[in-house]
XYZ file of N, CA and C in Angstrom:
603
model
N 0.854 -1.198 0.000
C 0.000 0.000 0.000
C 0.891 1.250 0.000
N 0.731 2.086 -0.996
C 1.556 3.288 -1.104
C 1.118 4.338 -0.090
N 2.093 5.021 0.493
C 1.777 6.119 1.408
C 1.490 7.371 0.577
N 0.899 8.376 1.253
C 0.624 9.654 0.578
C 1.924 10.248 0.029
N 2.987 10.129 0.820
C 4.271 10.699 0.399
C 4.779 9.994 -0.863
N 4.601 8.663 -0.923
C 5.025 7.903 -2.111
C 4.233 8.328 -3.353
N 2.925 8.499 -3.156
C 2.055 8.910 -4.274
C 2.489 10.290 -4.784
N 2.712 11.216 -3.822
C 3.158 12.563 -4.199
C 4.491 12.497 -4.933
N 5.390 11.667 -4.416
C 6.725 11.542 -5.022
C 6.614 11.071 -6.478
N 5.741 10.097 -6.719
C 5.541 9.569 -8.076
C 4.976 10.662 -8.992
N 4.008 11.438 -8.462
C 3.425 12.535 -9.253
C 4.477 13.603 -9.566
N 5.316 13.907 -8.571
C 6.386 14.891 -8.781
C 7.332 14.415 -9.882
N 7.713 13.150 -9.840
C 8.598 12.592 -10.873
C 7.960 12.712 -12.254
N 6.650 12.464 -12.306
C 5.941 12.574 -13.592
C 5.944 14.023 -14.094
N 5.737 14.980 -13.156
C 5.783 16.405 -13.541
C 7.175 16.749 -14.061
N 8.190 16.257 -13.369
C 9.572 16.548 -13.771
C 9.910 15.956 -15.141
N 9.140 14.929 -15.538
C 9.332 14.346 -16.879
C 8.433 15.023 -17.916
N 7.730 16.089 -17.496
C 6.934 16.863 -18.448
C 5.449 16.550 -18.473
N 4.955 15.770 -17.492
C 3.535 15.391 -17.441
C 2.735 16.465 -16.695
N 2.062 17.345 -17.458
C 1.300 18.442 -16.836
C 0.070 17.926 -16.082
N -0.496 16.813 -16.547
C -1.673 16.225 -15.876
C -1.337 15.848 -14.430
N -0.099 15.372 -14.215
C 0.320 14.974 -12.867
C 0.311 16.186 -11.936
N 0.707 17.351 -12.456
C 0.682 18.547 -11.609
C -0.759 18.956 -11.314
N -1.640 18.789 -12.282
C -3.066 19.091 -12.045
C -3.607 18.223 -10.914
N -3.140 16.970 -10.843
C -3.565 16.079 -9.751
C -3.067 16.589 -8.398
N -1.839 17.083 -8.364
C -1.297 17.648 -7.117
C -2.069 18.901 -6.705
N -2.402 19.738 -7.684
C -3.184 20.948 -7.397
C -4.555 20.551 -6.839
N -5.208 19.593 -7.488
C -6.529 19.146 -7.028
C -6.453 18.604 -5.602
N -5.375 17.893 -5.314
C -5.219 17.274 -3.997
C -4.982 18.309 -2.889
N -4.200 19.347 -3.184
C -3.773 20.278 -2.137
C -4.402 21.670 -2.197
N -5.226 21.919 -3.199
C -5.790 23.265 -3.358
C -6.551 23.716 -2.111
N -7.430 22.854 -1.607
C -8.240 23.245 -0.436
C -7.381 23.427 0.810
N -6.384 22.550 0.989
C -5.508 22.665 2.169
C -4.709 23.970 2.127
N -4.213 24.300 0.951
C -3.438 25.536 0.814
C -4.340 26.753 1.035
N -5.544 26.718 0.471
C -6.488 27.833 0.666
C -6.826 27.990 2.146
N -7.016 26.851 2.844
C -7.331 26.906 4.280
C -6.152 27.475 5.066
N -4.940 27.061 4.711
C -3.750 27.589 5.363
C -3.648 29.103 5.151
N -3.857 29.536 3.916
C -3.755 30.965 3.603
C -4.852 31.776 4.280
N -6.009 31.141 4.517
C -7.114 31.864 5.167
C -6.765 32.225 6.601
N -5.719 31.583 7.174
C -5.254 31.957 8.513
C -4.434 33.243 8.467
N -3.989 33.617 7.267
C -3.115 34.788 7.127
C -3.796 35.935 6.381
N -4.733 35.593 5.490
C -5.381 36.588 4.622
C -6.889 36.394 4.747
N -7.628 37.487 4.883
C -9.082 37.351 5.090
C -9.880 37.316 3.788
N -9.461 38.116 2.809
C -10.255 38.286 1.592
C -10.175 37.034 0.709
N -11.340 36.482 0.370
C -11.399 35.227 -0.388
C -10.742 35.346 -1.770
N -10.941 36.480 -2.429
C -10.328 36.687 -3.750
C -8.810 36.700 -3.635
N -8.313 37.372 -2.593
C -6.867 37.424 -2.378
C -6.325 36.024 -2.068
N -7.066 35.252 -1.278
C -6.649 33.874 -0.960
C -6.494 33.077 -2.252
N -7.469 33.202 -3.149
C -7.408 32.487 -4.438
C -6.197 32.928 -5.253
N -5.972 34.252 -5.296
C -4.849 34.798 -6.070
C -3.506 34.301 -5.534
N -3.352 34.372 -4.199
C -2.083 33.970 -3.579
C -1.892 32.461 -3.714
N -2.983 31.722 -3.582
C -2.929 30.269 -3.743
C -2.462 29.908 -5.151
N -3.050 30.576 -6.135
C -2.681 30.337 -7.537
C -1.204 30.682 -7.770
N -0.774 31.805 -7.193
C 0.630 32.219 -7.349
C 1.566 31.193 -6.705
N 1.159 30.665 -5.539
C 1.983 29.660 -4.844
C 2.130 28.405 -5.705
N 1.027 27.976 -6.334
C 1.096 26.784 -7.192
C 1.948 27.041 -8.442
N 1.867 28.257 -8.985
C 2.703 28.601 -10.154
C 4.181 28.556 -9.755
N 4.500 29.131 -8.577
C 5.886 29.103 -8.085
C 6.340 27.659 -7.876
N 5.461 26.850 -7.299
C 5.800 25.441 -7.056
C 6.066 24.732 -8.383
N 5.216 24.990 -9.375
C 5.380 24.341 -10.688
C 6.736 24.711 -11.302
N 7.078 26.011 -11.206
C 8.350 26.471 -11.784
C 9.554 25.901 -11.025
N 9.378 25.682 -9.710
C 10.497 25.205 -8.893
C 10.609 23.679 -8.876
N 9.568 22.991 -9.334
C 9.556 21.521 -9.251
C 10.749 20.836 -9.936
N 11.259 21.351 -11.060
C 12.409 20.672 -11.658
C 13.596 20.534 -10.704
N 13.735 21.469 -9.751
C 14.861 21.399 -8.813
C 14.474 20.753 -7.474
N 13.204 20.319 -7.334
C 12.765 19.651 -6.096
C 13.386 18.260 -6.023
N 14.145 18.019 -4.934
C 14.874 16.748 -4.831
C 14.186 15.732 -3.926
N 13.082 16.106 -3.316
C 12.344 15.146 -2.492
C 12.957 14.887 -1.132
N 13.802 15.821 -0.645
C 14.406 15.631 0.682
C 13.369 15.819 1.791
N 12.360 16.630 1.532
C 11.221 16.735 2.455
C 9.992 16.285 1.682
N 8.901 16.060 2.390
C 7.657 15.666 1.723
C 7.197 16.810 0.813
N 6.532 16.475 -0.284
C 6.076 17.493 -1.226
C 5.192 18.528 -0.531
N 4.268 18.060 0.325
C 3.329 19.025 0.920
C 4.013 19.970 1.894
N 5.084 19.543 2.597
C 5.774 20.497 3.474
C 6.500 21.547 2.629
N 7.043 21.107 1.512
C 7.702 22.018 0.576
C 6.681 23.010 0.014
N 5.498 22.500 -0.349
C 4.435 23.344 -0.896
C 3.915 24.332 0.158
N 3.756 23.859 1.415
C 3.308 24.750 2.498
C 4.288 25.904 2.673
N 5.585 25.590 2.606
C 6.597 26.629 2.782
C 6.471 27.677 1.678
N 6.289 27.213 0.448
C 6.116 28.138 -0.682
C 4.870 29.001 -0.467
N 3.773 28.378 -0.042
C 2.514 29.109 0.163
C 2.665 30.165 1.251
N 3.297 29.798 2.373
C 3.483 30.752 3.474
C 4.358 31.916 3.024
N 5.458 31.604 2.339
C 6.355 32.669 1.872
C 5.683 33.567 0.840
N 4.864 32.960 -0.032
C 4.130 33.748 -1.039
C 3.159 34.705 -0.349
N 2.459 34.196 0.673
C 1.502 35.037 1.420
C 2.232 36.157 2.149
N 3.349 35.828 2.787
C 4.127 36.863 3.502
C 4.590 37.952 2.538
N 5.116 37.536 1.380
C 5.587 38.509 0.390
C 4.442 39.371 -0.131
N 3.289 38.729 -0.367
C 2.121 39.451 -0.857
C 1.686 40.509 0.159
N 1.597 40.103 1.430
C 1.158 41.037 2.475
C 2.190 42.137 2.696
N 3.472 41.769 2.637
C 4.532 42.770 2.806
C 4.470 43.815 1.691
N 4.141 43.358 0.471
C 4.057 44.293 -0.659
C 2.920 45.295 -0.467
N 1.925 44.909 0.322
C 0.803 45.815 0.607
C 0.984 46.541 1.937
N 2.103 46.246 2.624
C 2.347 46.858 3.930
C 1.409 46.339 4.994
N 0.963 45.080 4.825
C 0.020 44.500 5.792
C 0.663 43.355 6.545
N 0.136 43.124 7.757
C 0.604 42.029 8.605
C -0.373 40.865 8.423
N 0.114 39.620 8.459
C -0.835 38.504 8.365
C -1.876 38.577 9.473
N -3.110 38.279 9.136
C -4.181 38.255 10.141
C -4.606 36.812 10.326
N -5.435 36.594 11.336
C -5.905 35.241 11.589
C -7.391 35.203 11.352
N -7.844 34.209 10.619
C -9.278 34.066 10.395
C -9.980 33.855 11.722
N -11.152 34.491 11.887
C -11.899 34.316 13.127
C -13.025 33.315 12.940
N -12.951 32.550 11.862
C -14.058 31.639 11.563
C -13.736 30.194 11.919
N -13.031 29.991 13.032
C -12.750 28.617 13.462
C -13.996 28.002 14.059
N -14.110 26.725 13.887
C -15.177 25.996 14.559
C -14.780 25.810 16.018
N -15.755 25.448 16.854
C -15.482 25.246 18.274
C -14.343 24.265 18.501
N -14.292 23.188 17.692
C -13.262 22.183 17.966
C -11.856 22.732 17.769
N -11.719 23.794 16.961
C -10.393 24.379 16.795
C -9.920 24.994 18.103
N -10.832 25.649 18.800
C -10.469 26.200 20.101
C -10.168 25.079 21.072
N -10.891 24.001 20.958
C -10.760 22.919 21.920
C -9.531 22.058 21.694
N -8.870 22.191 20.544
C -7.657 21.395 20.342
C -6.550 21.868 21.265
N -6.716 23.027 21.879
C -5.681 23.548 22.769
C -5.936 23.111 24.213
N -6.477 21.905 24.385
C -6.677 21.284 25.698
C -7.572 22.086 26.631
N -8.532 22.818 26.095
C -9.424 23.569 26.972
C -10.725 22.811 27.211
N -11.092 21.940 26.290
C -12.400 21.287 26.378
C -12.543 20.468 27.645
N -11.475 19.799 28.062
C -11.568 18.911 29.218
C -11.749 19.691 30.508
N -11.466 20.988 30.481
C -11.570 21.773 31.714
C -12.924 22.478 31.832
N -13.800 22.284 30.871
C -15.075 22.990 30.865
C -16.220 22.086 31.311
N -17.307 22.698 31.800
C -18.466 21.882 32.165
C -18.967 21.118 30.937
N -19.272 19.857 31.115
C -19.715 19.033 29.989
C -21.234 18.986 29.983
N -21.854 20.135 29.794
C -23.312 20.198 29.804
C -23.750 20.997 28.593
N -24.733 20.486 27.872
C -25.183 21.150 26.654
C -26.237 22.193 27.007
N -25.794 23.326 27.528
C -26.689 24.400 27.945
C -26.357 25.657 27.155
N -27.256 26.640 27.151
C -26.943 27.905 26.473
C -25.674 28.552 27.048
N -25.487 28.396 28.381
C -24.292 28.973 29.016
C -23.023 28.329 28.459
N -23.071 26.986 28.301
C -21.904 26.273 27.780
C -21.637 26.678 26.334
N -22.714 26.808 25.541
C -22.556 27.225 24.142
C -21.916 28.614 24.080
N -22.375 29.514 24.963
C -21.801 30.862 25.024
C -20.332 30.789 25.429
N -20.041 29.945 26.429
C -18.663 29.788 26.895
C -17.767 29.282 25.758
N -18.270 28.309 24.995
C -17.484 27.774 23.872
C -17.182 28.865 22.847
N -18.207 29.691 22.565
C -17.989 30.787 21.610
C -16.945 31.770 22.147
N -17.030 32.053 23.465
C -16.066 32.975 24.080
C -14.652 32.396 24.008
N -14.549 31.090 24.205
C -13.234 30.443 24.148
C -12.662 30.544 22.732
N -13.496 30.247 21.716
C -13.033 30.334 20.323
C -12.559 31.750 20.018
N -13.350 32.739 20.426
C -12.977 34.139 20.193
C -11.671 34.481 20.902
N -11.550 34.038 22.168
C -10.340 34.325 22.945
C -9.121 33.668 22.327
N -9.283 32.408 21.898
C -8.166 31.693 21.253
C -7.751 32.437 19.983
N -8.731 32.816 19.158
C -8.425 33.532 17.912
C -7.669 34.827 18.186
N -8.165 35.594 19.190
C -7.518 36.872 19.510
C -6.109 36.646 20.047
N -5.956 35.613 20.884
C -4.637 35.312 21.456
C -3.664 34.897 20.355
N -4.133 34.064 19.421
C -3.262 33.613 18.328
C -2.911 34.788 17.424
N -3.906 35.641 17.155
C -3.661 36.794 16.277
C -2.625 37.742 16.871
N -2.564 37.804 18.209
C -1.634 38.715 18.875
C -0.212 38.151 18.958
N -0.034 36.874 18.628
C 1.298 36.250 18.725
C 2.252 36.808 17.670
N 3.556 36.801 17.966
C 4.535 37.117 16.913
C 4.386 36.123 15.762
N 4.776 36.544 14.571
C 4.521 35.752 13.358
C 5.039 34.313 13.448
N 6.269 34.121 13.981
C 6.844 32.771 14.034
C 6.016 31.851 14.927
N 5.567 32.382 16.070
C 4.764 31.570 16.990
C 3.402 31.269 16.371
N 2.823 32.294 15.734
C 1.496 32.118 15.127
C 1.546 31.070 14.025
N 2.566 31.109 13.181
C 2.687 30.131 12.096
C 2.864 28.727 12.667
N 3.735 28.593 13.676
C 4.008 27.271 14.258
C 2.750 26.662 14.874
N 2.017 27.443 15.663
C 0.831 26.898 16.349
C -0.277 26.609 15.337
N -0.374 27.423 14.291
C -1.390 27.192 13.249
C -1.109 25.882 12.518
N 0.149 25.672 12.133
C 0.502 24.445 11.412
C 0.300 23.213 12.288
N 0.553 23.342 13.587
C 0.423 22.201 14.498
C -1.033 21.922 14.859
N -1.725 22.932 15.387
C -3.061 22.714 15.948
C -4.161 22.728 14.894
N -3.996 23.531 13.855
C -5.088 23.681 12.902
C -4.853 22.892 11.616
N -3.595 22.692 11.256
C -3.289 21.894 10.058
C -2.860 20.477 10.406
N -2.514 20.239 11.681
C -2.187 18.885 12.129
C -0.830 18.374 11.658
N 0.095 19.274 11.310
C 1.413 18.837 10.853
C 2.257 18.340 12.024
N 3.156 17.428 11.746
C 4.088 16.928 12.765
C 5.158 17.993 13.025
N 5.883 17.839 14.138
C 6.975 18.767 14.451
C 8.028 18.742 13.338
N 8.303 17.551 12.813
C 9.294 17.416 11.735
C 8.858 18.197 10.499
N 7.568 18.069 10.146
C 7.066 18.773 8.965
C 7.063 20.289 9.168
N 6.717 20.710 10.398
C 6.717 22.155 10.675
C 8.138 22.701 10.570
N 9.112 21.933 11.079
C 10.512 22.345 10.981
C 10.907 22.514 9.515
N 10.427 21.601 8.663
C 10.731 21.689 7.224
C 10.054 22.905 6.598
N 8.779 23.130 6.958
C 8.035 24.269 6.405
C 8.677 25.594 6.838
N 9.044 25.680 8.125
C 9.561 26.942 8.668
C 11.071 27.060 8.525
N 11.688 25.989 8.013
C 13.125 26.006 7.751
C 13.933 26.334 9.014
N 13.629 25.586 10.094
C 14.329 25.806 11.361
C 14.467 24.465 12.090
N 15.329 24.379 13.111
C 15.495 23.116 13.835
C 14.217 22.718 14.568
N 14.060 21.412 14.801
C 12.852 20.908 15.467
C 12.734 21.451 16.884
N 13.883 21.687 17.555
C 13.861 22.259 18.904
C 13.246 23.653 18.906
N 13.513 24.408 17.849
C 12.936 25.756 17.718
C 11.428 25.659 17.550
N 10.979 24.672 16.774
C 9.538 24.459 16.578
C 8.882 24.157 17.915
N 9.475 23.220 18.685
C 8.910 22.851 20.001
C 8.822 24.076 20.907
N 9.872 24.874 20.901
C 9.911 26.081 21.738
C 8.824 27.073 21.319
N 8.681 27.270 19.999
C 7.666 28.222 19.506
C 6.258 27.758 19.863
N 5.997 26.462 19.702
C 4.654 25.935 20.006
C 4.387 26.028 21.505
N 5.398 25.714 22.330
C 5.254 25.810 23.780
C 4.933 27.249 24.179
N 5.704 28.205 23.630
C 5.487 29.609 23.971
C 4.113 30.090 23.494
N 3.693 29.631 22.322
C 2.369 30.010 21.803
C 1.265 29.468 22.712
N 1.397 28.198 23.117
C 0.382 27.597 24.003
C 0.328 28.312 25.351
N 1.506 28.673 25.872
C 1.557 29.402 27.142
C 0.811 30.736 27.026
N 1.084 31.460 25.931
C 0.442 32.768 25.730
C -1.068 32.624 25.609
N -1.505 31.579 24.914
C -2.952 31.340 24.754
C -3.565 30.940 26.095
N -2.860 30.093 26.846
C -3.365 29.638 28.151
C -3.569 30.816 29.106
N -2.647 31.792 29.061
C -2.760 32.976 29.915
C -4.071 33.710 29.623
N -4.404 33.826 28.327
C -5.639 34.512 27.928
C -6.885 33.706 28.308
N -6.759 32.376 28.280
C -7.921 31.517 28.558
C -8.189 31.329 30.052
N -7.148 31.473 30.866
C -7.281 31.153 32.297
C -8.464 31.859 32.963
N -8.657 33.179 32.766
C -9.800 33.837 33.426
C -11.145 33.216 33.022
N -11.279 32.840 31.738
C -12.530 32.211 31.279
C -12.753 30.867 31.955
N -11.694 30.053 32.015
C -11.793 28.715 32.615
C -12.141 28.835 34.090
N -11.475 29.786 34.773
C -11.723 29.961 36.205
C -13.136 30.435 36.468
N -13.636 31.354 35.628
C -15.006 31.837 35.837
C -16.005 30.731 35.544
N -15.683 29.849 34.594
C -16.572 28.708 34.306
C -16.644 27.803 35.527
N -15.508 27.614 36.195
C -15.475 26.770 37.398
C -16.315 27.363 38.516
N -16.232 28.693 38.690
C -16.992 29.356 39.767
C -18.497 29.310 39.510
N -18.860 29.363 38.214
C -20.294 29.449 37.879
C -20.985 28.093 37.870
N -20.253 27.019 38.093
C -20.898 25.703 38.024
C -21.923 25.548 39.146
N -23.071 25.015 38.789
C -24.124 24.742 39.791
C -24.468 23.262 39.691
N -23.938 22.468 40.619
C -24.176 21.027 40.557
C -25.395 20.683 41.389
């Protein structure tokens, strides 16, 4: 059974031999993931499409020199992030964070287990407040921390893949994610504590 990385590698080899259809398959496979990643940095849907398209064009042009030392998707993520950064820098803008996360995105930061497990309007409100607080806390992080925590918690990348995407040692990735989680936890603590006080058993 071929792994995703093996399948990507075979498609890359086909592109390098001049098979344009193989690149279309890679675009089809990763278009939504790249758009979702970019939506963490850019709010406007048209701009997301434009930057996504530019990232794929850059990837296509660079593919002849891609040696497969990292997985194709980590290489593609790096291109997409750099393309978005360059695009925003050209406009004098800072990357923003989408505020349209689902509740489970907030809960991936280990907050769900600390909340009352009751399906009440109060709990629904608390969940919304947590999502908003997490989004605001992440948006306030320095760019390196924000990128690391986004790739880990929202894209589900491994530490190794994040190190490849961010072009830094794995220890730096661990440190950035730890610092990001600490900063988010500081913002969440008052909400969690007030939820504990308001419990009526």
